[in-house]
Amino acid sequence: MRMFDNISLTSNLTIYLLNNSLQCTCKTLIFWKWVVGTRVNVFFDRRCLSEDGVVIRFQSINKRIQELEKECISYVSFIIIASIVLMATLICIAVAVVHKYRWKLRYMFYLAKSKHRRQEASTDSKHYVYDAFISYCEHDNLFVINDCIQNLEMDRNFKLCLHQRDFLPGEEITTNITNAIHESRKTICIVTKNFFDSYYCMFEFNMARMESIYSRDKRNIIFLIFLEQILPQNMPLMLLELVQKDSYIEYPNDEQGDIVFWEKIDEALRQ
């Protein structure tokens, strides 16, 4: 159309479009505006075809252009609204998927970051650096220091991984946690109400759960030690599932029970 405008500057240009099936749609709106505004003499029939092929007759091309502009505004608005709704739907789906698989994604990320990704799942014959990684809250560290180290390391020669003692200085704590779980045959969680309130305790629990599912052929590697009574309704669902599978033990309040308690843990670590 610009070419025709340039020609019309130096000569009297006439274009005959009579008996042609011209369209009146949003796609041809620019053309009709050009017809009205150009110096080129354009002859056309007072009718055009709509988007669905219906013949529309008109007397004033300017009035038809105004009607077409209103129709196109509605069409554009529909496209914009539909695009926004579609985008919002896709975002919601993406958020839901990420939330559902958030622990798996985080586990894979930290495992890859620590350069310990394996091509095949681990087996019991794999040599682990530690017999067990102990996950506990700082408020419960006396039990770990005074009881776990004495009964499991000193008396039974198990090698434990404790974050206060064995984590690599200067390394990110999340990477240290992932490495510790990955290099330990079992993960023992010292469960109290403080455990649920600790971000890193729950992080360790969920990373151990992902390790069990995706690196150990879905064999459970988590063992729970309850230092205090906790009602089932106060437990996270994933942890409650382990309790229902009897993968836990409660700390006793008597000397005889204490002997059985450590024997049960010994048995669990050797499985």
PDB file of C-alpha atoms in Angstrom:
ATOM      1  CA  MET A   1       0.000   0.000   0.000  1.00  0.00           C
ATOM      2  CA  ARG A   2       2.889   2.352   0.625  1.00  0.00           C
ATOM      3  CA  MET A   3       4.054   1.707  -2.921  1.00  0.00           C
ATOM      4  CA  PHE A   4       0.685   2.877  -4.269  1.00  0.00           C
ATOM      5  CA  ASP A   5       0.867   5.988  -2.096  1.00  0.00           C
ATOM      6  CA  ASN A   6       4.300   6.814  -3.489  1.00  0.00           C
ATOM      7  CA  ILE A   7       3.067   6.402  -7.054  1.00  0.00           C
ATOM      8  CA  SER A   8       0.059   8.637  -6.374  1.00  0.00           C
ATOM      9  CA  LEU A   9       2.418  11.479  -5.457  1.00  0.00           C
ATOM     10  CA  THR A  10       3.594  11.794  -9.060  1.00  0.00           C
ATOM     11  CA  SER A  11       0.639  10.485 -11.042  1.00  0.00           C
ATOM     12  CA  ASN A  12      -3.094  10.023 -10.902  1.00  0.00           C
ATOM     13  CA  LEU A  13      -3.410   6.378  -9.814  1.00  0.00           C
ATOM     14  CA  THR A  14      -6.728   4.552  -9.910  1.00  0.00           C
ATOM     15  CA  ILE A  15      -7.413   1.040  -8.624  1.00  0.00           C
ATOM     16  CA  TYR A  16     -10.560  -0.827  -9.645  1.00  0.00           C
ATOM     17  CA  LEU A  17     -11.731  -3.438  -7.151  1.00  0.00           C
ATOM     18  CA  LEU A  18     -15.275  -3.766  -8.438  1.00  0.00           C
ATOM     19  CA  ASN A  19     -16.784  -7.271  -8.485  1.00  0.00           C
ATOM     20  CA  ASN A  20     -14.128  -8.524  -6.063  1.00  0.00           C
ATOM     21  CA  SER A  21     -15.033 -10.384  -2.883  1.00  0.00           C
ATOM     22  CA  LEU A  22     -13.380  -8.063  -0.401  1.00  0.00           C
ATOM     23  CA  GLN A  23     -13.438  -9.006   3.270  1.00  0.00           C
ATOM     24  CA  CYS A  24     -14.499  -6.847   6.201  1.00  0.00           C
ATOM     25  CA  THR A  25     -12.589  -8.421   9.070  1.00  0.00           C
ATOM     26  CA  CYS A  26     -10.073  -7.413  11.689  1.00  0.00           C
ATOM     27  CA  LYS A  27      -7.341  -8.616   9.361  1.00  0.00           C
ATOM     28  CA  THR A  28      -8.458  -6.231   6.584  1.00  0.00           C
ATOM     29  CA  LEU A  29      -9.249  -3.252   8.823  1.00  0.00           C
ATOM     30  CA  ILE A  30      -5.909  -1.625   7.983  1.00  0.00           C
ATOM     31  CA  PHE A  31      -6.706  -1.966   4.277  1.00  0.00           C
ATOM     32  CA  TRP A  32     -10.083  -0.235   4.624  1.00  0.00           C
ATOM     33  CA  LYS A  33      -8.530   2.592   6.618  1.00  0.00           C
ATOM     34  CA  TRP A  34      -5.983   2.977   3.852  1.00  0.00           C
ATOM     35  CA  VAL A  35      -8.758   3.100   1.244  1.00  0.00           C
ATOM     36  CA  VAL A  36     -10.373   6.024   3.094  1.00  0.00           C
ATOM     37  CA  GLY A  37      -7.164   7.948   3.728  1.00  0.00           C
ATOM     38  CA  THR A  38      -5.146   7.404   0.559  1.00  0.00           C
ATOM     39  CA  ARG A  39      -4.860   9.780  -2.448  1.00  0.00           C
ATOM     40  CA  VAL A  40      -5.260   6.765  -4.706  1.00  0.00           C
ATOM     41  CA  ASN A  41      -8.652   6.520  -6.378  1.00  0.00           C
ATOM     42  CA  VAL A  42     -10.074   3.184  -5.245  1.00  0.00           C
ATOM     43  CA  PHE A  43     -13.344   1.909  -6.704  1.00  0.00           C
ATOM     44  CA  PHE A  44     -15.069  -0.933  -4.862  1.00  0.00           C
ATOM     45  CA  ASP A  45     -18.513  -2.439  -4.354  1.00  0.00           C
ATOM     46  CA  ARG A  46     -20.595  -1.360  -1.348  1.00  0.00           C
ATOM     47  CA  ARG A  47     -20.485  -4.834   0.067  1.00  0.00           C
ATOM     48  CA  CYS A  48     -17.931  -7.114   1.675  1.00  0.00           C
ATOM     49  CA  LEU A  49     -17.647 -10.517   3.309  1.00  0.00           C
ATOM     50  CA  SER A  50     -17.547 -11.126   7.043  1.00  0.00           C
ATOM     51  CA  GLU A  51     -15.232 -13.644   8.747  1.00  0.00           C
ATOM     52  CA  ASP A  52     -17.763 -16.446   8.243  1.00  0.00           C
ATOM     53  CA  GLY A  53     -18.511 -15.515   4.616  1.00  0.00           C
ATOM     54  CA  VAL A  54     -21.735 -13.541   5.134  1.00  0.00           C
ATOM     55  CA  VAL A  55     -22.244 -10.675   2.657  1.00  0.00           C
ATOM     56  CA  ILE A  56     -22.470  -7.302   4.414  1.00  0.00           C
ATOM     57  CA  ARG A  57     -23.849  -4.336   2.491  1.00  0.00           C
ATOM     58  CA  PHE A  58     -23.078  -0.773   3.519  1.00  0.00           C
ATOM     59  CA  GLN A  59     -23.627   2.762   2.293  1.00  0.00           C
ATOM     60  CA  SER A  60     -20.841   4.549   4.155  1.00  0.00           C
ATOM     61  CA  ILE A  61     -17.392   3.014   4.289  1.00  0.00           C
ATOM     62  CA  ASN A  62     -16.506   5.237   7.265  1.00  0.00           C
ATOM     63  CA  LYS A  63     -19.456   3.905   9.235  1.00  0.00           C
ATOM     64  CA  ARG A  64     -18.511   0.347   8.312  1.00  0.00           C
ATOM     65  CA  ILE A  65     -14.957   0.982   9.510  1.00  0.00           C
ATOM     66  CA  GLN A  66     -16.273   2.280  12.853  1.00  0.00           C
ATOM     67  CA  GLU A  67     -18.417  -0.839  13.274  1.00  0.00           C
ATOM     68  CA  LEU A  68     -15.465  -3.015  12.375  1.00  0.00           C
ATOM     69  CA  GLU A  69     -13.235  -1.241  14.912  1.00  0.00           C
ATOM     70  CA  LYS A  70     -15.739  -2.007  17.688  1.00  0.00           C
ATOM     71  CA  GLU A  71     -15.890  -5.654  16.648  1.00  0.00           C
ATOM     72  CA  CYS A  72     -12.110  -5.906  16.584  1.00  0.00           C
ATOM     73  CA  ILE A  73     -11.758  -4.326  20.017  1.00  0.00           C
ATOM     74  CA  SER A  74     -14.049  -7.038  21.416  1.00  0.00           C
ATOM     75  CA  TYR A  75     -12.065  -9.691  19.572  1.00  0.00           C
ATOM     76  CA  VAL A  76      -8.736  -8.376  20.854  1.00  0.00           C
ATOM     77  CA  SER A  77     -10.134  -8.152  24.386  1.00  0.00           C
ATOM     78  CA  PHE A  78     -11.266 -11.758  24.149  1.00  0.00           C
ATOM     79  CA  ILE A  79      -7.815 -12.841  22.954  1.00  0.00           C
ATOM     80  CA  ILE A  80      -6.128 -10.934  25.791  1.00  0.00           C
ATOM     81  CA  ILE A  81      -8.463 -12.319  28.457  1.00  0.00           C
ATOM     82  CA  ALA A  82      -8.166 -15.847  27.069  1.00  0.00           C
ATOM     83  CA  SER A  83      -4.372 -15.540  27.022  1.00  0.00           C
ATOM     84  CA  ILE A  84      -4.315 -14.306  30.618  1.00  0.00           C
ATOM     85  CA  VAL A  85      -6.594 -17.133  31.756  1.00  0.00           C
ATOM     86  CA  LEU A  86      -4.478 -19.693  29.897  1.00  0.00           C
ATOM     87  CA  MET A  87      -1.263 -18.289  31.353  1.00  0.00           C
ATOM     88  CA  ALA A  88      -2.723 -18.252  34.869  1.00  0.00           C
ATOM     89  CA  THR A  89      -3.888 -21.853  34.443  1.00  0.00           C
ATOM     90  CA  LEU A  90      -0.453 -22.976  33.259  1.00  0.00           C
ATOM     91  CA  ILE A  91       1.215 -21.164  36.162  1.00  0.00           C
ATOM     92  CA  CYS A  92      -1.161 -22.809  38.654  1.00  0.00           C
ATOM     93  CA  ILE A  93      -0.460 -26.232  37.149  1.00  0.00           C
ATOM     94  CA  ALA A  94       3.291 -25.597  37.240  1.00  0.00           C
ATOM     95  CA  VAL A  95       3.124 -24.439  40.865  1.00  0.00           C
ATOM     96  CA  ALA A  96       1.047 -27.491  41.811  1.00  0.00           C
ATOM     97  CA  VAL A  97       3.500 -29.860  40.103  1.00  0.00           C
ATOM     98  CA  VAL A  98       6.522 -28.180  41.695  1.00  0.00           C
ATOM     99  CA  HIS A  99       4.842 -28.267  45.114  1.00  0.00           C
ATOM    100  CA  LYS A 100       3.935 -31.932  44.747  1.00  0.00           C
ATOM    101  CA  TYR A 101       7.454 -32.945  43.729  1.00  0.00           C
ATOM    102  CA  ARG A 102       9.321 -30.240  45.657  1.00  0.00           C
ATOM    103  CA  TRP A 103      11.285 -32.652  47.831  1.00  0.00           C
ATOM    104  CA  LYS A 104      12.232 -34.845  44.890  1.00  0.00           C
ATOM    105  CA  LEU A 105      13.415 -31.799  42.936  1.00  0.00           C
ATOM    106  CA  ARG A 106      15.408 -30.493  45.877  1.00  0.00           C
ATOM    107  CA  TYR A 107      16.914 -33.913  46.511  1.00  0.00           C
ATOM    108  CA  MET A 108      17.981 -34.294  42.873  1.00  0.00           C
ATOM    109  CA  PHE A 109      19.396 -30.774  42.857  1.00  0.00           C
ATOM    110  CA  TYR A 110      21.504 -31.195  45.991  1.00  0.00           C
ATOM    111  CA  LEU A 111      22.586 -34.680  44.998  1.00  0.00           C
ATOM    112  CA  ALA A 112      23.788 -33.419  41.624  1.00  0.00           C
ATOM    113  CA  LYS A 113      25.414 -30.423  43.269  1.00  0.00           C
ATOM    114  CA  SER A 114      27.367 -32.634  45.648  1.00  0.00           C
ATOM    115  CA  LYS A 115      28.569 -34.700  42.664  1.00  0.00           C
ATOM    116  CA  HIS A 116      27.268 -37.970  44.049  1.00  0.00           C
ATOM    117  CA  ARG A 117      24.690 -38.844  41.406  1.00  0.00           C
ATOM    118  CA  ARG A 118      24.801 -42.550  40.646  1.00  0.00           C
ATOM    119  CA  GLN A 119      23.725 -44.388  37.527  1.00  0.00           C
ATOM    120  CA  GLU A 120      22.169 -47.257  39.509  1.00  0.00           C
ATOM    121  CA  ALA A 121      20.438 -47.469  42.861  1.00  0.00           C
ATOM    122  CA  SER A 122      22.472 -48.420  45.894  1.00  0.00           C
ATOM    123  CA  THR A 123      22.431 -51.919  47.300  1.00  0.00           C
ATOM    124  CA  ASP A 124      23.181 -53.192  50.766  1.00  0.00           C
ATOM    125  CA  SER A 125      26.607 -54.300  49.567  1.00  0.00           C
ATOM    126  CA  LYS A 126      27.629 -50.671  48.997  1.00  0.00           C
ATOM    127  CA  HIS A 127      30.275 -49.386  51.353  1.00  0.00           C
ATOM    128  CA  TYR A 128      28.934 -46.469  53.352  1.00  0.00           C
ATOM    129  CA  VAL A 129      31.089 -43.997  55.226  1.00  0.00           C
ATOM    130  CA  TYR A 130      28.711 -44.009  58.205  1.00  0.00           C
ATOM    131  CA  ASP A 131      26.385 -46.544  59.746  1.00  0.00           C
ATOM    132  CA  ALA A 132      23.852 -43.859  60.568  1.00  0.00           C
ATOM    133  CA  PHE A 133      23.247 -40.158  60.198  1.00  0.00           C
ATOM    134  CA  ILE A 134      21.634 -38.706  63.330  1.00  0.00           C
ATOM    135  CA  SER A 135      19.027 -36.036  62.642  1.00  0.00           C
ATOM    136  CA  TYR A 136      18.146 -34.060  65.750  1.00  0.00           C
ATOM    137  CA  CYS A 137      17.238 -30.614  67.015  1.00  0.00           C
ATOM    138  CA  GLU A 138      19.765 -28.589  69.002  1.00  0.00           C
ATOM    139  CA  HIS A 139      17.430 -28.687  72.008  1.00  0.00           C
ATOM    140  CA  ASP A 140      17.898 -32.474  72.128  1.00  0.00           C
ATOM    141  CA  ASN A 141      21.662 -32.609  71.643  1.00  0.00           C
ATOM    142  CA  LEU A 142      22.331 -33.880  75.188  1.00  0.00           C
ATOM    143  CA  PHE A 143      20.611 -37.168  74.358  1.00  0.00           C
ATOM    144  CA  VAL A 144      22.806 -37.542  71.276  1.00  0.00           C
ATOM    145  CA  ILE A 145      26.035 -36.606  73.044  1.00  0.00           C
ATOM    146  CA  ASN A 146      25.444 -38.475  76.310  1.00  0.00           C
ATOM    147  CA  ASP A 147      23.484 -41.496  75.093  1.00  0.00           C
ATOM    148  CA  CYS A 148      23.837 -42.128  71.361  1.00  0.00           C
ATOM    149  CA  ILE A 149      27.590 -41.720  71.190  1.00  0.00           C
ATOM    150  CA  GLN A 150      28.146 -43.869  74.281  1.00  0.00           C
ATOM    151  CA  ASN A 151      25.728 -46.682  73.421  1.00  0.00           C
ATOM    152  CA  LEU A 152      26.173 -46.830  69.665  1.00  0.00           C
ATOM    153  CA  GLU A 153      29.730 -45.677  68.972  1.00  0.00           C
ATOM    154  CA  MET A 154      31.587 -46.563  72.166  1.00  0.00           C
ATOM    155  CA  ASP A 155      29.763 -49.758  73.139  1.00  0.00           C
ATOM    156  CA  ARG A 156      28.727 -51.128  69.735  1.00  0.00           C
ATOM    157  CA  ASN A 157      31.326 -49.656  67.341  1.00  0.00           C
ATOM    158  CA  PHE A 158      28.827 -48.002  65.020  1.00  0.00           C
ATOM    159  CA  LYS A 159      30.094 -44.980  63.132  1.00  0.00           C
ATOM    160  CA  LEU A 160      27.663 -42.095  63.439  1.00  0.00           C
ATOM    161  CA  CYS A 161      27.468 -38.880  61.453  1.00  0.00           C
ATOM    162  CA  LEU A 162      26.665 -35.855  63.619  1.00  0.00           C
ATOM    163  CA  HIS A 163      26.279 -32.430  62.086  1.00  0.00           C
ATOM    164  CA  GLN A 164      28.139 -30.698  64.927  1.00  0.00           C
ATOM    165  CA  ARG A 165      31.119 -32.984  64.535  1.00  0.00           C
ATOM    166  CA  ASP A 166      31.233 -34.370  61.005  1.00  0.00           C
ATOM    167  CA  PHE A 167      29.881 -31.709  58.661  1.00  0.00           C
ATOM    168  CA  LEU A 168      32.498 -30.175  56.374  1.00  0.00           C
ATOM    169  CA  PRO A 169      33.311 -26.570  57.370  1.00  0.00           C
ATOM    170  CA  GLY A 170      32.708 -24.017  54.630  1.00  0.00           C
ATOM    171  CA  GLU A 171      30.261 -26.262  52.766  1.00  0.00           C
ATOM    172  CA  GLU A 172      26.605 -25.303  52.445  1.00  0.00           C
ATOM    173  CA  ILE A 173      24.543 -26.949  55.163  1.00  0.00           C
ATOM    174  CA  THR A 174      22.075 -28.369  52.630  1.00  0.00           C
ATOM    175  CA  THR A 175      24.930 -30.007  50.731  1.00  0.00           C
ATOM    176  CA  ASN A 176      26.389 -31.347  53.979  1.00  0.00           C
ATOM    177  CA  ILE A 177      23.014 -32.838  54.882  1.00  0.00           C
ATOM    178  CA  THR A 178      22.554 -34.474  51.483  1.00  0.00           C
ATOM    179  CA  ASN A 179      26.077 -35.902  51.573  1.00  0.00           C
ATOM    180  CA  ALA A 180      25.618 -37.216  55.110  1.00  0.00           C
ATOM    181  CA  ILE A 181      22.366 -39.003  54.248  1.00  0.00           C
ATOM    182  CA  HIS A 182      23.809 -40.314  50.995  1.00  0.00           C
ATOM    183  CA  GLU A 183      26.914 -41.683  52.723  1.00  0.00           C
ATOM    184  CA  SER A 184      25.036 -43.256  55.657  1.00  0.00           C
ATOM    185  CA  ARG A 185      23.358 -46.644  55.605  1.00  0.00           C
ATOM    186  CA  LYS A 186      20.555 -45.430  57.882  1.00  0.00           C
ATOM    187  CA  THR A 187      19.125 -42.128  59.069  1.00  0.00           C
ATOM    188  CA  ILE A 188      17.997 -41.947  62.694  1.00  0.00           C
ATOM    189  CA  CYS A 189      15.613 -39.122  63.566  1.00  0.00           C
ATOM    190  CA  ILE A 190      15.427 -38.053  67.212  1.00  0.00           C
ATOM    191  CA  VAL A 191      11.792 -37.000  67.272  1.00  0.00           C
ATOM    192  CA  THR A 192      10.419 -34.442  69.705  1.00  0.00           C
ATOM    193  CA  LYS A 193       8.103 -31.476  69.288  1.00  0.00           C
ATOM    194  CA  ASN A 194      11.231 -29.424  68.668  1.00  0.00           C
ATOM    195  CA  PHE A 195      12.022 -31.674  65.702  1.00  0.00           C
ATOM    196  CA  PHE A 196       8.834 -30.621  63.904  1.00  0.00           C
ATOM    197  CA  ASP A 197       9.553 -26.945  64.547  1.00  0.00           C
ATOM    198  CA  SER A 198      13.057 -27.153  63.089  1.00  0.00           C
ATOM    199  CA  TYR A 199      13.356 -26.369  59.376  1.00  0.00           C
ATOM    200  CA  TYR A 200      16.570 -28.347  58.985  1.00  0.00           C
ATOM    201  CA  CYS A 201      15.255 -31.361  60.895  1.00  0.00           C
ATOM    202  CA  MET A 202      12.291 -31.610  58.548  1.00  0.00           C
ATOM    203  CA  PHE A 203      14.635 -30.984  55.627  1.00  0.00           C
ATOM    204  CA  GLU A 204      16.815 -33.898  56.765  1.00  0.00           C
ATOM    205  CA  PHE A 205      13.784 -36.140  57.209  1.00  0.00           C
ATOM    206  CA  ASN A 206      12.457 -35.376  53.730  1.00  0.00           C
ATOM    207  CA  MET A 207      15.877 -35.726  52.101  1.00  0.00           C
ATOM    208  CA  ALA A 208      16.252 -39.136  53.751  1.00  0.00           C
ATOM    209  CA  ARG A 209      12.810 -40.053  52.465  1.00  0.00           C
ATOM    210  CA  MET A 210      13.836 -39.075  48.925  1.00  0.00           C
ATOM    211  CA  GLU A 211      17.091 -41.019  49.301  1.00  0.00           C
ATOM    212  CA  SER A 212      15.067 -44.069  50.284  1.00  0.00           C
ATOM    213  CA  ILE A 213      12.715 -43.757  47.312  1.00  0.00           C
ATOM    214  CA  TYR A 214      15.064 -42.741  44.520  1.00  0.00           C
ATOM    215  CA  SER A 215      18.467 -44.151  45.499  1.00  0.00           C
ATOM    216  CA  ARG A 216      17.783 -47.227  47.637  1.00  0.00           C
ATOM    217  CA  ASP A 217      15.166 -49.107  45.605  1.00  0.00           C
ATOM    218  CA  LYS A 218      12.425 -47.771  47.912  1.00  0.00           C
ATOM    219  CA  ARG A 219      13.937 -49.547  50.917  1.00  0.00           C
ATOM    220  CA  ASN A 220      13.245 -47.627  54.094  1.00  0.00           C
ATOM    221  CA  ILE A 221      16.406 -46.162  55.604  1.00  0.00           C
ATOM    222  CA  ILE A 222      14.715 -44.012  58.268  1.00  0.00           C
ATOM    223  CA  PHE A 223      14.378 -45.072  61.889  1.00  0.00           C
ATOM    224  CA  LEU A 224      12.506 -42.863  64.357  1.00  0.00           C
ATOM    225  CA  ILE A 225      13.336 -42.483  68.039  1.00  0.00           C
ATOM    226  CA  PHE A 226      10.588 -40.770  70.034  1.00  0.00           C
ATOM    227  CA  LEU A 227      11.996 -39.064  73.104  1.00  0.00           C
ATOM    228  CA  GLU A 228       8.548 -37.892  74.178  1.00  0.00           C
ATOM    229  CA  GLN A 229       4.914 -38.776  73.651  1.00  0.00           C
ATOM    230  CA  ILE A 230       3.450 -37.131  70.543  1.00  0.00           C
ATOM    231  CA  LEU A 231      -0.136 -37.557  69.441  1.00  0.00           C
ATOM    232  CA  PRO A 232      -0.654 -38.847  65.877  1.00  0.00           C
ATOM    233  CA  GLN A 233      -2.661 -35.772  64.903  1.00  0.00           C
ATOM    234  CA  ASN A 234       0.368 -33.623  65.728  1.00  0.00           C
ATOM    235  CA  MET A 235       2.661 -35.518  63.351  1.00  0.00           C
ATOM    236  CA  PRO A 236       3.291 -34.716  59.673  1.00  0.00           C
ATOM    237  CA  LEU A 237       1.579 -37.210  57.385  1.00  0.00           C
ATOM    238  CA  MET A 238       4.824 -38.586  55.927  1.00  0.00           C
ATOM    239  CA  LEU A 239       6.236 -39.248  59.377  1.00  0.00           C
ATOM    240  CA  LEU A 240       2.990 -40.838  60.532  1.00  0.00           C
ATOM    241  CA  GLU A 241       3.263 -43.327  57.658  1.00  0.00           C
ATOM    242  CA  LEU A 242       6.597 -44.541  59.067  1.00  0.00           C
ATOM    243  CA  VAL A 243       5.054 -44.903  62.508  1.00  0.00           C
ATOM    244  CA  GLN A 244       2.295 -47.038  61.032  1.00  0.00           C
ATOM    245  CA  LYS A 245       4.986 -49.257  59.485  1.00  0.00           C
ATOM    246  CA  ASP A 246       6.517 -49.752  62.967  1.00  0.00           C
ATOM    247  CA  SER A 247       9.759 -48.089  61.883  1.00  0.00           C
ATOM    248  CA  TYR A 248      10.158 -46.376  65.246  1.00  0.00           C
ATOM    249  CA  ILE A 249      10.905 -46.920  68.921  1.00  0.00           C
ATOM    250  CA  GLU A 250       9.983 -44.950  72.032  1.00  0.00           C
ATOM    251  CA  TYR A 251      12.557 -43.964  74.621  1.00  0.00           C
ATOM    252  CA  PRO A 252      11.861 -45.886  77.869  1.00  0.00           C
ATOM    253  CA  ASN A 253      11.726 -44.483  81.373  1.00  0.00           C
ATOM    254  CA  ASP A 254      13.216 -47.466  83.203  1.00  0.00           C
ATOM    255  CA  GLU A 255      16.614 -49.162  83.312  1.00  0.00           C
ATOM    256  CA  GLN A 256      15.445 -52.537  81.998  1.00  0.00           C
ATOM    257  CA  GLY A 257      13.658 -50.870  79.119  1.00  0.00           C
ATOM    258  CA  ASP A 258      16.813 -48.904  78.356  1.00  0.00           C
ATOM    259  CA  ILE A 259      18.725 -52.126  77.655  1.00  0.00           C
ATOM    260  CA  VAL A 260      16.052 -53.375  75.260  1.00  0.00           C
ATOM    261  CA  PHE A 261      15.874 -49.915  73.686  1.00  0.00           C
ATOM    262  CA  TRP A 262      19.520 -49.889  72.572  1.00  0.00           C
ATOM    263  CA  GLU A 263      19.367 -53.524  71.493  1.00  0.00           C
ATOM    264  CA  LYS A 264      16.455 -52.682  69.198  1.00  0.00           C
ATOM    265  CA  ILE A 265      18.405 -49.801  67.670  1.00  0.00           C
ATOM    266  CA  ASP A 266      21.406 -52.087  67.246  1.00  0.00           C
ATOM    267  CA  GLU A 267      19.183 -54.549  65.414  1.00  0.00           C
ATOM    268  CA  ALA A 268      17.718 -51.829  63.192  1.00  0.00           C
ATOM    269  CA  LEU A 269      21.158 -50.529  62.201  1.00  0.00           C
ATOM    270  CA  ARG A 270      22.365 -53.999  61.231  1.00  0.00           C
ATOM    271  CA  GLN A 271      19.426 -54.738  58.944  1.00  0.00           C
TER     272      GLN A 271
END
